[in-house]
Each structure stands twice: as C-alpha cells, then as structure tokens.
C-alpha cells in the first residue's frame, strides 16, 4: 500500500439593457423593482439570505453520474469542507467582517483565504451560493491603513491583489449590495493607485504594460529560461528572479485591464464624477491596446505568454492568460476564434503553461508547466462557453468531472497526460528535483467546476439590472434542471431542453419572456424553461457514435474515455472513487494509466458502472486485480446498486506492493442496463489494498 506522502505548503508567494430588464420586471413582479432599488440604496444586506445549496438533475443517467455527481461534490467542498469560522485576530484587518459569518479557506493544506483564492472562489461560485460568506471572505483579504485607506492586503504577491476588483464587482452584480460596493470602490481605487506607483511590479511606461509575475505562476517552474535558468538556481519562487519582476506577462495585464474596466463600472454605478469614470476607462483602453500590440502573435494565432524588459518575447502558451483574453473581451471575435482553434489542450485539460520547458519533461512535468490545474480548466471552459465553442466546453467540463470522480473530489493539480494526482516538479540544482504533493479538497478546483455548470452550462450572466441566461448544452448530455438557485430575493428552478446554444424558447412560469433576462427585482419562486437548438452533433469521443445518440459521450482526445467502458476491463482509475481513494503511479506492474490507493478508512469505495446491452436480470462474475503486501488477508464489501452482496477476501500477494494478484467473485446479481457495482470499506472490513482494475463476465446469451 502506498503510504501517505508528507505534503508541503506551497509558497503563496454586461447583462441586458436596463429598459428591457425593467420591462420584464413589470411583467413578472409589478412594482417590485422600485422596492428592491430602495432597499439597495439604503445599504440593506441584499442577497444575504440563507445559503443556497442547489441541486443538478440530468435526465440522462450517464450525464447525472458524471456531471451531477461532480457538481454535488463541488458544493460539498465549498459550503462544508472549506467553509471555516473567522478569526478576528487574523482576518478582520478591514473592520468590515461579520463575526457571525465564516470565511472560505483555500483548501486542504491551505487554511488562509489568500487574496487570489478568495477572489477566484467568490467570482466562481461563493457570491451566488452564499453572498454573506463571499462578502466576509473578500473582506478578510483587505487591510485598513492608519489613515483609513482600504487596500487589498499588501505583500510581495502583487498578482494576488488586482483580481480582487473583478471579484468585488461580480459580487455586487450578483447581490445588488450597494453598501458593499461603496467600500469595494474605495478598496479598488486605493489598491490600483498603489500598484500604479509601485517601484517593483509596477507600470512600465515604455511598453504600456504592468510588470511582475504572471497571475497564476508564483513558482519559477512556470517560466522558461530566460527569465529562469536551467537549474533554477536563484529561487523556487518567481519574484526573486529579476527577469520575472521586471517582465510583463499576459495574464497579469489582462487582470489589470479587467480591474480598470470594473473600477469604472463601480464609479459609474455610485455616481462618482464623470472624470473618474473616464480616467479608468481610458486606462483600460490603453492597456487593452498595449496587450493586443505587444502580446498578439499572428504566426501562432495566439497571444504570447511573456515580454521581458529587454524586448525578448516568449511565444509560449499560458492557459489563464488566453482564458482571460477571451473572458474579459480583450480579444476581438477574429482573435478569439483563432485562440480557440490554435490553443493546445493536453489529454486531461488546458495546461497552465505549455510546452515543456527544456528542464522538464512528460515524465517530470513542472509544477506550473505542462500540467493541469482545475482552476485553469475552469477559466478555459468559461472562455469556451462565452464564445460558443461547444465541443471545447463539453470536453473540458467532462475532463474535470472525471478527474474529480476518479479521485474522491477536487485535488490541486493533475498530470496532464495521465490524469493522475500529481503536484509536479521543481528543480533544486543541477540534478536533484523536488516532487511536490498535490493537495486534496482544493476550493478553487471545486468552484471552477461549479462555474462550469453555472456560467457555462446554464450561461448565467449577472448584470447590473438582471440575470441574463445564455446556455451551452452539449449534444448527448440530455435535458437538465438546476433547482433551488438563489438570485437576490428569488429562488429559481432552471431547466434546459434540447441541445446547443441557440435559444428557441424562453419561458418564465410558463409565459414567454423577451430578452432572455430575469430582472434583479424578481422575488419569490420561479421556474425558467429554456429550449435550445444548434447543437454541434459530432462524434466528440471518436467512438463511432454521434454525441446525441451516445450513452457515454465523454470527451475528445482522451483514450481512456472513448465511449462506454468495456465491462470486461474497467480500470480502477476510471471508476467513481470516493472517501479518499485516488489515483497513483508510485508502484510498478499496474495496467492502464494508474492504480488507485487510499482505501484506508471506513467509507472509502470504488464504484464501477457496468454498461450492458440488455436490461434483463442475470448473474455475473467479477474479477478484481489488486495488491496486498500486508501479512494477512484483507476484506472489503461488495454491493450492487447500493445493496450489499457479500464480503470479499483479498489474500496477501507478496511482500512487495509492486506485485499484483486477483480474486474472482461469482454469482453477482445484476439488473438493468447500467448497474453500479461497488467495493467499499465497511464496518467489519480492514481493506487497505490497492486496486488496479475490474473485469465483469456475463453468461453467454
């Protein structure tokens, strides 16, 4: 059995027009619009009702098992596992936090709400699901200076500070909380002023760009040489490297652009002087022009990753930078189409940076290089959905759902080629490399998936006057309903029918409504039914069956996920693994991409969906390939569709975890086309084996 590795702390170095929305408000709610605005202007805690925990239901059982299960796990990650009590001695430096409300931590191994995590998690999901929790989390990363100035906490990680502005504006759009907006604007203005005049990681007037580390890459493994060197001899962090501190990077400048746009939005909404609004918009326009001038590369059809102070360009791919360019509207339509056509995705998703730097490889990917972080996947999926790239959105969403389902939830980092939990590598001198751990229960990995569902699948776009809906429902996923979603003073049930991105019918409470937008003044419970057309009905997983007819239209380009798994050989890494079970490759002799370990605690389980061609009841035999180097026989419990069948013995194989044996269980009752067979650690078991694969055999017809 693989022992638990010692983990090490990572170095944390618009909606529709008002007239349309108000007209819709009069149709649905009468005079409710004026009342909501009065409450907001008075600084009421708009949108801070009881936390919302919606549910996702697909008509297609395979889509439910894949996407629905991952969504439920992501909600649990955010609202339970990673919601913690506040500590005023540590967090309330702004004086704006509510002592009766908790905060969202960064995740397993990272209890603090670092600015970047707090901002991304609020933007992705928390502001929608629990506005009070999101507000507290955002304020937990804000300091108040002696003169009363509010600013995002100041440290050596400038890339964390500016994304807060975008998260804060989004929070206002979701909640309508003007009291929050007033303080958020002060914070945004003070923080941007500090960054504009900073001597390190500040503004480079020659290029019209901001300097300093890229938004996501706080480790030097995320940079080519130069600015790094072949041995990473200066520091494993990024900012100690002079070339990084003075360099200019796509994602960071995209985040500054969005911050200026949103600071202008805040100023305008608060009725600030027109000169203030114009100043921010002018800076945004200048920065957008500089990004398109300095980073766009017509040869590659992509934006470059970097521009060093001496003019050296880096025609590499940066996942967050490309996503931000599309999400924030920096790219025009032609460039957006080019990016979506030319960007390279790895087998298991959009990588952080790409390709491998010379000092890394497929066998030893860098921690921030040619490796998959779910938070990057989420941003890429957001960009794909926003620009109508249905196949890209479907594939990225299915990949992350698979990664979560195979590994007991949302981890920090995965190997881009194999999908195995992997923290990546960093150099420590000429020959020695340090292999990082990948932390479990990462909040922004989970909120990335929640956002895939909310802003991608359902196309929720929060505006100043209402909630626009522009879904992307891939062919083969089937009809889907999101129940119990809170939006300000309303509770929504949204159902999507058909497939595609073109809205054929948009009904609220059974009545056709123009504009596909719900007003911010909406109150009470409402149902929204959207019928879609225009699906891209291709064979996304290349198994010879078009997506609309495919029972298991998983994801393009992933060999392990082509169509439905063969019952005669289902790899354990493709099962639904829960309770701490995860993929690993640190022992030899396994088949497929990996084996699974983590069957160490009661409740751990591995479930195999057996796709049959008939629904007739029968009996089957199951062979499990496993490793057991304990001195005794281990046991686990076998069940079918939740009903216990029997306890299974796993005798010792050898003294080595590199050796594998097998055990066969006969006479297993199965019924229906898609029975789920589970082996789990139940009371009376001792488990603690590794599993490699399952083989199901049925009697000849």
XYZ file of C-alpha atoms in Angstrom:
701
model
C 0.000 0.000 0.000
C 1.239 3.461 -0.775
C 1.869 5.431 2.435
C 0.546 8.951 2.767
C 3.159 11.324 1.462
C 4.326 14.255 3.508
C 2.705 17.281 1.977
C 4.420 20.616 1.851
C 2.944 24.016 1.882
C 3.021 25.692 -1.483
C 4.618 29.134 -1.485
C 1.839 31.622 -1.906
C 4.187 33.931 -2.990
C -22.881 43.286 -19.303
C -26.328 41.883 -18.915
C -29.163 43.191 -20.961
C -30.190 46.857 -21.195
C -31.993 48.369 -18.227
C -35.121 49.142 -20.189
C -35.572 45.517 -21.211
C -34.965 44.254 -17.686
C -37.308 46.790 -16.121
C -39.977 45.954 -18.649
C -39.607 42.299 -17.771
C -39.810 43.247 -14.099
C -43.150 44.919 -14.657
C -44.457 41.808 -16.381
C -43.397 39.455 -13.578
C -43.312 41.491 -10.395
C -45.273 44.679 -10.793
C -43.849 47.363 -8.504
C -41.134 45.139 -7.057
C -38.323 46.882 -8.951
C -38.649 50.166 -7.106
C -38.760 48.446 -3.736
C -35.597 46.448 -4.424
C -33.696 49.547 -5.501
C -34.805 51.424 -2.399
C -33.518 48.612 -0.160
C -30.226 48.512 -2.034
C -29.708 52.283 -1.863
C -30.297 52.138 1.883
C -27.415 49.696 2.188
C -29.573 46.718 3.109
C -27.915 43.321 3.000
C -29.393 42.482 -0.373
C -28.915 38.859 -1.358
C -27.658 37.748 2.047
C -30.434 35.258 2.639
C -29.811 31.739 3.882
C -27.068 29.925 1.968
C -28.232 28.350 -1.241
C -27.365 24.739 -1.983
C -28.968 23.935 -5.325
C -29.223 20.522 -6.968
C -28.439 19.437 -10.520
C -30.555 16.776 -12.230
C -29.923 15.287 -15.691
C -32.469 13.127 -17.480
C -29.549 11.155 -18.922
C -28.263 8.792 -16.187
C -24.700 8.854 -17.507
C -24.637 12.648 -17.512
C -26.036 12.576 -13.984
C -23.383 10.103 -12.856
C -20.606 12.192 -14.395
C -21.610 15.862 -14.200
C -24.271 15.718 -11.491
C -22.081 13.762 -9.094
C -19.157 16.145 -9.572
C -21.422 19.167 -9.012
C -22.707 17.762 -5.716
C -19.128 17.045 -4.610
C -18.073 20.583 -5.536
C -20.886 22.098 -3.480
C -19.874 19.969 -0.513
C -16.252 21.072 -0.940
C -17.137 24.774 -0.893
C -20.031 25.027 1.543
C -18.956 22.428 4.091
C -15.370 21.194 3.850
C -13.783 24.580 3.172
C -16.104 26.985 4.988
C -14.492 27.769 8.333
C -15.101 30.105 11.267
C -13.480 33.514 11.136
C -10.670 34.616 13.448
C -10.776 38.387 14.096
C -7.172 38.432 15.250
C -6.015 37.070 11.901
C -8.541 38.123 9.300
C -10.512 41.236 10.243
C -7.943 43.887 9.374
C -10.515 45.779 7.328
C -13.010 46.122 10.167
C -15.755 45.154 7.705
C -16.282 41.488 8.517
C -19.362 39.973 10.102
C -18.428 37.958 13.217
C -21.456 35.710 12.726
C -20.328 34.599 9.274
C -17.389 32.377 8.359
C -14.905 32.543 5.517
C -13.810 30.249 2.713
C -10.314 28.867 3.072
C -8.061 27.997 0.150
C -8.395 24.264 0.712
C -6.768 21.216 2.235
C -3.322 22.218 3.491
C -4.020 25.917 2.884
C -6.308 27.319 5.586
C -5.780 31.027 4.836
C -8.049 32.850 2.413
C -5.242 34.190 0.220
C -6.400 37.059 -1.921
C -6.207 35.209 -5.203
C -8.085 32.164 -3.884
C -10.635 34.288 -2.048
C -11.265 36.346 -5.165
C -11.464 33.469 -7.633
C -13.708 31.423 -5.352
C -16.085 34.331 -4.804
C -16.165 35.097 -8.522
C -16.652 31.457 -9.492
C -19.353 30.463 -7.049
C -19.476 31.784 -3.488
C -21.158 35.105 -4.270
C -24.033 33.196 -5.870
C -24.328 30.370 -3.370
C -23.740 32.271 -0.117
C -23.402 36.055 -0.537
C -22.666 36.731 3.132
C -19.895 34.133 3.122
C -18.407 35.598 -0.058
C -18.509 39.133 1.320
C -16.752 38.080 4.515
C -14.147 36.153 2.522
C -13.426 39.147 0.302
C -13.093 41.496 3.280
C -10.778 39.029 5.017
C -8.075 39.903 2.470
C -8.406 43.694 2.818
C -6.354 45.891 5.172
C -7.142 49.336 6.549
C -4.230 51.765 6.740
C -3.730 54.249 9.593
C -5.360 56.983 7.509
C -8.430 54.807 6.880
C -7.387 53.822 3.358
C -8.749 50.430 2.338
C -6.470 48.333 0.180
C -6.129 44.690 -0.739
C -3.525 43.227 1.602
C -0.055 44.342 0.582
C 2.704 41.764 0.321
C 5.176 40.502 -2.259
C 2.453 38.780 -4.257
C 1.108 41.617 -6.353
C -0.570 39.230 -8.783
C -2.996 38.301 -5.997
C -4.164 41.846 -5.344
C -5.747 43.097 -8.543
C -8.078 40.163 -9.270
C -9.963 41.230 -6.138
C -11.507 44.135 -8.067
C -13.150 41.816 -10.595
C -14.449 39.552 -7.822
C -15.841 42.550 -5.932
C -17.687 43.931 -8.967
C -19.114 40.496 -9.683
C -20.278 40.279 -6.067
C -22.204 43.496 -6.492
C -23.776 42.298 -9.745
C -24.909 39.096 -8.062
C -26.227 40.704 -4.871
C -27.013 44.356 -5.617
C -25.377 45.241 -2.276
C -24.560 48.955 -2.590
C -23.086 49.220 0.886
C -20.534 46.621 -0.153
C -19.998 48.422 -3.447
C -19.115 51.715 -1.786
C -16.367 50.146 0.301
C -15.259 47.954 -2.605
C -14.762 51.004 -4.790
C -12.595 52.649 -2.141
C -10.558 49.450 -1.939
C -10.225 49.146 -5.702
C -9.175 52.773 -6.167
C -6.611 52.662 -3.351
C -5.175 49.336 -4.492
C -4.834 50.358 -8.136
C -3.137 53.599 -7.114
C -0.596 51.645 -5.064
C 0.145 49.287 -7.933
C 0.470 52.102 -10.479
C 3.194 53.764 -8.416
C 4.993 50.649 -7.191
C 8.732 50.519 -7.783
C 8.604 46.718 -8.060
C 5.923 45.030 -10.150
C 4.538 48.356 -11.246
C 3.854 50.101 -14.554
C 6.320 50.103 -17.450
C 5.613 53.257 -19.452
C 7.837 52.151 -22.336
C 5.611 49.205 -23.166
C 2.377 50.454 -21.605
C 2.152 47.258 -19.546
C 2.377 46.167 -15.925
C 5.396 44.200 -14.760
C 5.728 41.354 -12.293
C 4.913 37.667 -12.102
C 2.096 36.204 -14.131
C -1.272 35.899 -12.420
C -1.005 32.184 -11.736
C 2.690 31.334 -11.714
C 4.089 32.077 -8.287
C 6.781 29.422 -8.802
C 9.715 29.652 -11.205
C 8.699 26.299 -12.707
C 6.095 28.295 -14.620
C 8.714 30.217 -16.619
C 11.069 29.295 -19.458
C 14.765 30.121 -19.444
C 15.123 33.083 -19.604
C 13.920 34.510 -17.235
C 14.736 31.271 -15.363
C 17.957 29.338 -15.818
C 18.489 25.646 -16.426
C 18.890 24.803 -12.749
C 16.510 27.274 -11.101
C 19.455 28.409 -9.039
C 18.036 31.655 -7.615
C 14.746 30.609 -6.022
C 11.829 28.244 -6.470
C 9.583 31.313 -6.146
C 9.115 33.593 -9.121
C 9.512 37.170 -7.884
C 13.117 36.840 -6.623
C 14.106 36.379 -10.253
C 14.927 39.816 -11.755
C 13.619 38.823 -15.169
C 10.247 37.911 -13.702
C 9.972 41.008 -11.522
C 10.648 43.290 -14.494
C 8.974 41.105 -17.122
C 5.456 41.522 -18.479
C 3.023 38.623 -18.696
C -0.268 38.148 -20.486
C -2.495 37.075 -17.579
C -1.346 39.800 -15.194
C -2.012 42.532 -17.716
C -5.389 41.024 -18.574
C -6.306 41.140 -14.877
C -5.255 44.797 -14.669
C -7.389 45.555 -17.733
C -10.425 43.948 -16.089
C -9.721 45.836 -12.866
C -9.783 49.178 -14.681
C -12.993 48.283 -16.505
C -14.648 47.241 -13.262
C -13.349 50.238 -11.304
C -15.001 52.400 -13.970
C -18.190 50.366 -13.599
C -18.136 50.874 -9.846
C -17.540 54.602 -10.159
C -20.360 54.980 -12.666
C -22.815 52.970 -10.592
C -22.019 55.019 -7.485
C -22.468 58.316 -9.319
C -18.833 59.371 -8.993
C -17.606 62.322 -11.067
C -17.531 61.655 -14.792
C -13.814 62.407 -14.833
C -13.148 59.460 -12.513
C -15.114 57.110 -14.728
C -13.404 58.405 -17.855
C -9.955 58.065 -16.299
C -10.423 54.375 -15.538
C -11.953 53.687 -18.918
C -9.090 55.476 -20.601
C -6.521 53.396 -18.748
C -8.416 50.242 -19.629
C -8.495 51.148 -23.318
C -4.783 51.960 -23.373
C -3.904 48.717 -21.641
C -6.103 46.674 -23.965
C -4.377 48.240 -26.967
C -0.961 47.509 -25.471
C -1.869 43.874 -24.789
C -3.032 43.363 -28.365
C 0.044 45.139 -29.717
C 2.686 43.508 -27.536
C 1.320 40.000 -26.976
C -0.662 39.052 -30.094
C 1.308 36.697 -32.329
C -0.166 36.263 -35.824
C 2.309 33.463 -36.543
C 0.932 31.205 -33.800
C -2.599 32.576 -33.813
C -2.309 33.028 -30.040
C -1.279 35.632 -27.515
C 2.316 35.232 -26.347
C 2.907 34.413 -22.712
C 5.583 36.966 -21.920
C 7.571 40.030 -22.892
C 10.806 40.619 -20.978
C 12.099 44.095 -20.185
C 14.833 43.823 -22.837
C 12.235 43.107 -25.529
C 12.617 39.323 -25.546
C 9.303 37.725 -26.455
C 8.043 34.353 -25.336
C 5.754 32.645 -27.835
C 4.532 30.141 -25.303
C 1.006 29.281 -24.245
C -0.402 30.452 -20.909
C -3.775 28.933 -20.021
C -5.036 31.655 -17.696
C -3.797 34.416 -19.978
C -5.608 33.027 -23.022
C -8.770 32.454 -20.995
C -8.700 35.986 -19.573
C -8.172 37.498 -23.021
C -11.413 35.833 -24.148
C -13.445 36.226 -20.944
C -12.611 39.915 -20.451
C -13.149 40.848 -24.106
C -9.541 41.778 -24.847
C -9.636 39.579 -27.948
C -11.859 40.662 -30.817
C -14.002 37.955 -32.469
C -11.371 37.015 -35.042
C -8.652 36.651 -32.423
C -10.969 34.759 -30.085
C -11.754 32.246 -32.825
C -8.062 31.924 -33.574
C -7.197 31.278 -29.925
C -9.865 28.595 -29.625
C -8.617 26.962 -32.831
C -4.886 27.032 -32.063
C -4.599 26.545 -28.301
C -3.183 23.180 -27.253
C -5.066 21.148 -24.687
C -3.427 18.185 -23.020
C -5.202 14.834 -22.724
C -6.721 15.871 -19.401
C -7.287 19.553 -19.997
C -5.871 23.013 -20.600
C -2.377 23.185 -19.053
C -1.009 26.067 -17.024
C 1.903 26.839 -19.377
C 2.923 24.894 -22.479
C 5.002 23.194 -23.864
C 7.511 21.555 -21.506
C 10.436 23.808 -20.723
C 13.781 22.207 -21.611
C 14.451 21.385 -17.953
C 11.184 19.416 -17.600
C 9.593 16.538 -19.479
C 6.439 14.470 -19.849
C 7.840 12.154 -17.190
C 8.651 15.038 -14.830
C 6.331 17.961 -15.664
C 6.995 21.264 -13.946
C 4.702 22.296 -11.135
C 3.467 25.168 -13.281
C 4.418 23.779 -16.694
C 2.588 21.304 -18.947
C 0.413 20.200 -16.050
C -3.300 20.610 -15.334
C -4.693 22.806 -12.554
C -8.522 22.638 -12.405
C -8.728 26.371 -11.699
C -7.179 26.959 -15.133
C -9.544 24.432 -16.693
C -12.478 26.339 -15.245
C -11.359 29.627 -16.741
C -10.786 27.979 -20.111
C -14.246 26.400 -20.058
C -15.732 29.802 -19.165
C -13.991 31.316 -22.178
C -15.101 28.495 -24.493
C -18.747 28.771 -23.468
C -18.698 32.554 -23.777
C -17.502 32.268 -27.370
C -19.794 29.401 -28.379
C -17.107 26.688 -28.558
C -19.429 23.847 -27.594
C -17.004 20.952 -28.076
C -14.225 22.664 -26.135
C -16.582 23.477 -23.287
C -18.019 19.953 -23.213
C -14.621 18.291 -23.234
C -13.094 20.474 -20.526
C -16.109 20.056 -18.264
C -16.200 16.272 -18.726
C -12.465 16.040 -18.053
C -12.679 17.842 -14.741
C -15.745 15.812 -13.748
C -13.773 12.633 -14.482
C -10.746 13.840 -12.547
C -12.909 14.613 -9.529
C -14.899 11.395 -9.791
C -11.806 9.209 -10.042
C -10.021 10.827 -7.098
C -12.519 11.365 -4.272
C -13.071 15.002 -5.165
C -11.177 18.040 -6.320
C -7.405 17.982 -5.961
C -4.975 20.803 -6.605
C -3.075 19.511 -9.650
C -3.208 16.552 -12.045
C -0.800 15.109 -14.597
C -1.905 16.417 -17.975
C -1.123 13.185 -19.831
C -2.362 10.554 -17.388
C -4.885 12.346 -15.177
C -3.120 11.055 -12.076
C -2.976 13.254 -8.964
C 0.437 14.926 -9.320
C 1.896 18.093 -7.787
C 4.596 18.463 -10.430
C 8.329 19.024 -10.159
C 10.720 21.856 -9.428
C 14.466 21.928 -9.809
C 16.755 22.264 -6.836
C 20.156 22.479 -8.527
C 21.847 20.641 -11.365
C 20.428 17.167 -10.922
C 18.074 16.987 -7.953
C 14.407 17.813 -8.441
C 11.749 18.192 -5.806
C 8.433 16.431 -6.441
C 5.592 18.428 -4.915
C 2.479 16.921 -3.442
C -0.951 17.782 -4.819
C -3.271 18.898 -2.046
C -6.797 17.474 -1.620
C -10.041 19.433 -1.253
C -8.882 22.476 -3.185
C -11.595 25.102 -3.104
C -10.827 26.802 -6.383
C -10.748 23.421 -8.134
C -14.292 22.819 -6.876
C -15.573 26.333 -7.625
C -14.088 26.034 -11.104
C -16.461 23.138 -11.713
C -19.408 24.943 -10.149
C -18.749 27.815 -12.525
C -18.621 25.384 -15.465
C -22.199 24.481 -14.581
C -23.469 27.967 -13.722
C -21.816 30.247 -16.282
C -21.100 27.587 -18.899
C -23.879 25.001 -18.997
C -26.655 27.380 -17.857
C -24.984 30.536 -19.171
C -25.768 32.655 -16.105
C -24.501 36.194 -16.733
C -25.129 38.614 -13.868
C -25.702 42.207 -14.922
C -26.445 45.486 -13.174
C -30.167 45.197 -13.867
C -30.756 41.473 -14.108
C -29.620 37.941 -14.815
C -29.158 37.010 -18.469
C -29.282 33.334 -19.476
C -27.236 32.053 -22.445
C -26.762 28.284 -22.026
C -24.392 25.837 -23.693
C -25.926 22.344 -23.538
C -23.770 19.831 -25.443
C -25.361 17.123 -27.544
C -25.656 13.841 -25.700
C -25.939 15.324 -22.206
C -29.756 15.325 -22.212
C -32.214 17.694 -20.538
C -31.026 19.152 -17.254
C -32.545 21.077 -14.342
C -30.862 23.282 -11.729
C -33.144 23.528 -8.693
C -33.082 25.911 -5.754
C -30.678 28.535 -7.084
C -30.989 31.775 -5.114
C -30.753 35.044 -7.036
C -31.138 38.073 -4.750
C -34.702 37.756 -3.426
C -35.781 34.999 -5.808
C -35.389 31.226 -5.882
C -35.066 29.757 -9.358
C -35.590 26.397 -10.990
C -33.938 26.475 -14.409
C -34.498 23.695 -16.956
C -32.720 23.243 -20.278
C -34.257 21.183 -23.078
C -32.801 20.082 -26.407
C -29.144 20.875 -27.058
C -26.980 23.675 -28.412
C -26.597 27.388 -27.759
C -29.424 28.979 -29.780
C -32.490 29.745 -27.658
C -35.680 28.696 -29.410
C -37.968 29.285 -26.442
C -37.522 31.130 -23.121
C -40.370 30.863 -20.633
C -40.728 32.055 -17.056
C -43.526 30.395 -15.091
C -44.889 29.109 -18.393
C -45.013 32.537 -20.094
C -42.763 33.502 -22.984
C -40.467 36.345 -21.967
C -38.395 38.529 -24.322
C -34.717 39.233 -23.845
C -33.753 36.005 -22.050
C -33.142 38.074 -18.920
C -34.577 37.922 -15.406
C -34.891 41.274 -13.628
C -32.939 41.987 -10.464
C -36.251 42.888 -8.822
C -37.558 39.332 -9.085
C -38.926 37.889 -5.819
C -40.278 34.532 -4.765
C -40.058 31.164 -6.509
C -39.973 30.936 -10.308
C -39.390 28.318 -12.982
C -37.405 29.081 -16.131
C -37.641 26.732 -19.116
C -35.206 27.169 -21.993
C -35.392 25.155 -25.215
C -32.172 25.079 -27.217
C -31.134 24.233 -30.754
C -27.932 24.377 -32.759
C -26.002 21.582 -31.057
C -22.723 20.528 -32.613
C -23.680 16.876 -33.069
C -20.338 15.322 -33.824
C -18.613 12.243 -32.525
C -16.753 14.034 -29.764
C -15.169 10.935 -28.271
C -14.412 9.276 -31.634
C -16.172 6.012 -30.790
C -18.273 5.897 -33.963
C -21.483 7.142 -32.324
C -22.681 10.744 -32.669
C -22.962 12.679 -29.436
C -26.755 12.906 -29.460
C -27.044 9.092 -29.573
C -24.017 8.241 -27.438
C -24.731 6.797 -23.994
C -21.248 7.795 -22.887
C -20.131 10.821 -24.910
C -17.299 11.674 -22.589
C -14.556 13.829 -24.014
C -12.466 14.260 -27.114
C -8.888 13.050 -27.283
C -8.896 11.024 -24.079
C -8.148 7.384 -24.946
C -9.344 6.071 -21.594
C -12.729 7.721 -22.091
C -13.769 6.673 -25.571
C -17.399 5.669 -25.282
C -18.668 3.368 -22.543
C -16.036 1.323 -20.695
C -15.838 -2.321 -21.708
C -17.284 -4.313 -18.778
C -14.609 -6.905 -19.450
C -11.909 -4.470 -18.348
C -12.690 -1.331 -16.350
C -9.600 0.345 -14.993
C -9.876 1.425 -11.357
C -8.731 4.928 -12.303
C -11.896 5.256 -14.428
C -14.224 4.187 -11.601
C -16.082 6.554 -9.298
C -13.725 6.694 -6.332
C -14.750 8.307 -3.040
C -13.759 8.528 0.605
C -10.100 9.317 -0.018
C -9.477 6.853 -2.864
C -7.249 8.388 -5.542
C -5.039 7.543 -8.499
C -1.350 6.804 -8.066
C 1.623 5.517 -10.064
C 4.264 5.021 -7.389
C 4.325 1.223 -7.733
C 5.089 -0.891 -10.788
C 3.071 -3.520 -12.603
C -0.295 -1.777 -12.892
C -2.350 -1.721 -16.083
C -3.840 1.331 -17.753
C -2.854 4.823 -16.619
C -2.608 4.167 -12.893
C -3.944 2.195 -9.962
C -5.937 3.524 -7.001
C -4.932 3.674 -3.365
C -6.451 5.421 -0.360
C -8.711 2.518 0.679
C -7.559 3.146 4.217
C -10.571 4.492 6.097
C -14.179 3.355 6.589
C -16.358 4.760 3.811
C -13.699 4.555 1.099
C -15.112 2.988 -2.048
C -14.601 2.323 -5.742
C -17.725 2.023 -7.932
C -17.896 0.579 -11.443
C -20.817 1.348 -13.760
C -21.361 -1.739 -15.897
C -22.868 -0.699 -19.233
C -24.846 -3.640 -20.629
C -26.688 -4.160 -23.914
C -29.717 -5.590 -22.118
C -31.732 -4.763 -19.017
C -32.653 -8.374 -18.257
C -31.682 -9.624 -14.788
C -28.823 -12.102 -14.667
C -25.778 -13.060 -12.636
C -22.201 -12.110 -13.349
C -18.717 -12.852 -12.109
C -16.298 -10.126 -11.070
C -12.511 -10.375 -11.064
C -10.588 -7.695 -9.175
C -6.855 -7.190 -9.716
C -5.278 -5.917 -6.514
C -2.081 -5.575 -4.466
C -1.766 -6.601 -0.809
C 1.626 -6.682 0.901
C 0.198 -6.907 4.404
C 0.853 -10.029 6.410
C -2.810 -11.004 6.464
C -5.897 -11.288 4.265
C -7.801 -8.025 3.879
C -11.557 -7.675 3.334
C -13.935 -5.316 1.561
C -17.681 -5.327 0.956
C -19.237 -5.879 -2.465
C -22.605 -4.265 -3.289
C -24.742 -3.761 -6.390
C -26.853 -0.626 -6.785
C -26.452 0.047 -3.068
C -27.455 -3.448 -1.915
C -24.842 -5.489 -0.092
C -23.957 -8.797 -1.768
C -21.083 -10.215 0.298
C -17.700 -9.616 1.862
C -14.706 -10.227 -0.419
C -11.344 -11.587 0.771
C -8.071 -10.205 -0.624
C -5.278 -12.609 0.417
C -1.699 -11.418 0.722
C 0.017 -11.381 -2.694
C 3.659 -10.882 -1.657
C 5.857 -8.650 0.450
C 6.006 -6.086 -2.377
C 3.371 -3.572 -3.391
C 4.687 -3.939 -6.950
C 3.149 -7.414 -7.221
C -0.460 -7.979 -8.168
C -2.933 -10.784 -7.666
C -6.598 -11.326 -8.475
C -9.748 -12.529 -6.769
C -12.964 -13.640 -8.501
C -16.490 -13.455 -7.083
C -19.210 -15.467 -8.814
C -22.984 -15.249 -8.739
C -23.337 -11.484 -8.515
C -26.952 -10.433 -9.263
C -27.298 -7.548 -11.726
C -30.354 -5.871 -13.201
C -30.950 -3.030 -15.646
C -28.696 -1.666 -18.361
C -26.312 0.223 -16.078
C -25.874 -1.490 -12.711
C -23.310 0.025 -10.346
C -21.026 -2.455 -8.599
C -19.134 -1.092 -5.578
C -16.334 -2.404 -3.411
C -16.093 -0.454 -0.179
C -14.555 -0.290 3.278
C -17.483 -1.079 5.582
C -17.771 -1.947 9.298
C -16.124 -5.326 9.772
C -13.662 -4.754 6.911
C -9.987 -3.856 7.133
C -9.371 -3.019 3.441
C -6.091 -1.114 2.841
C -5.374 -2.731 -0.516
C -4.583 -1.142 -3.875
C -6.943 -1.799 -6.815
C -5.891 -1.942 -10.459
C -8.927 -2.996 -12.484
C -12.239 -4.856 -12.535
C -13.378 -7.459 -15.059
C -17.045 -8.429 -15.390
C -18.136 -11.613 -17.144
C -21.716 -12.492 -18.035
C -23.186 -15.828 -19.131
C -23.446 -16.341 -22.876
C -26.853 -15.338 -24.282
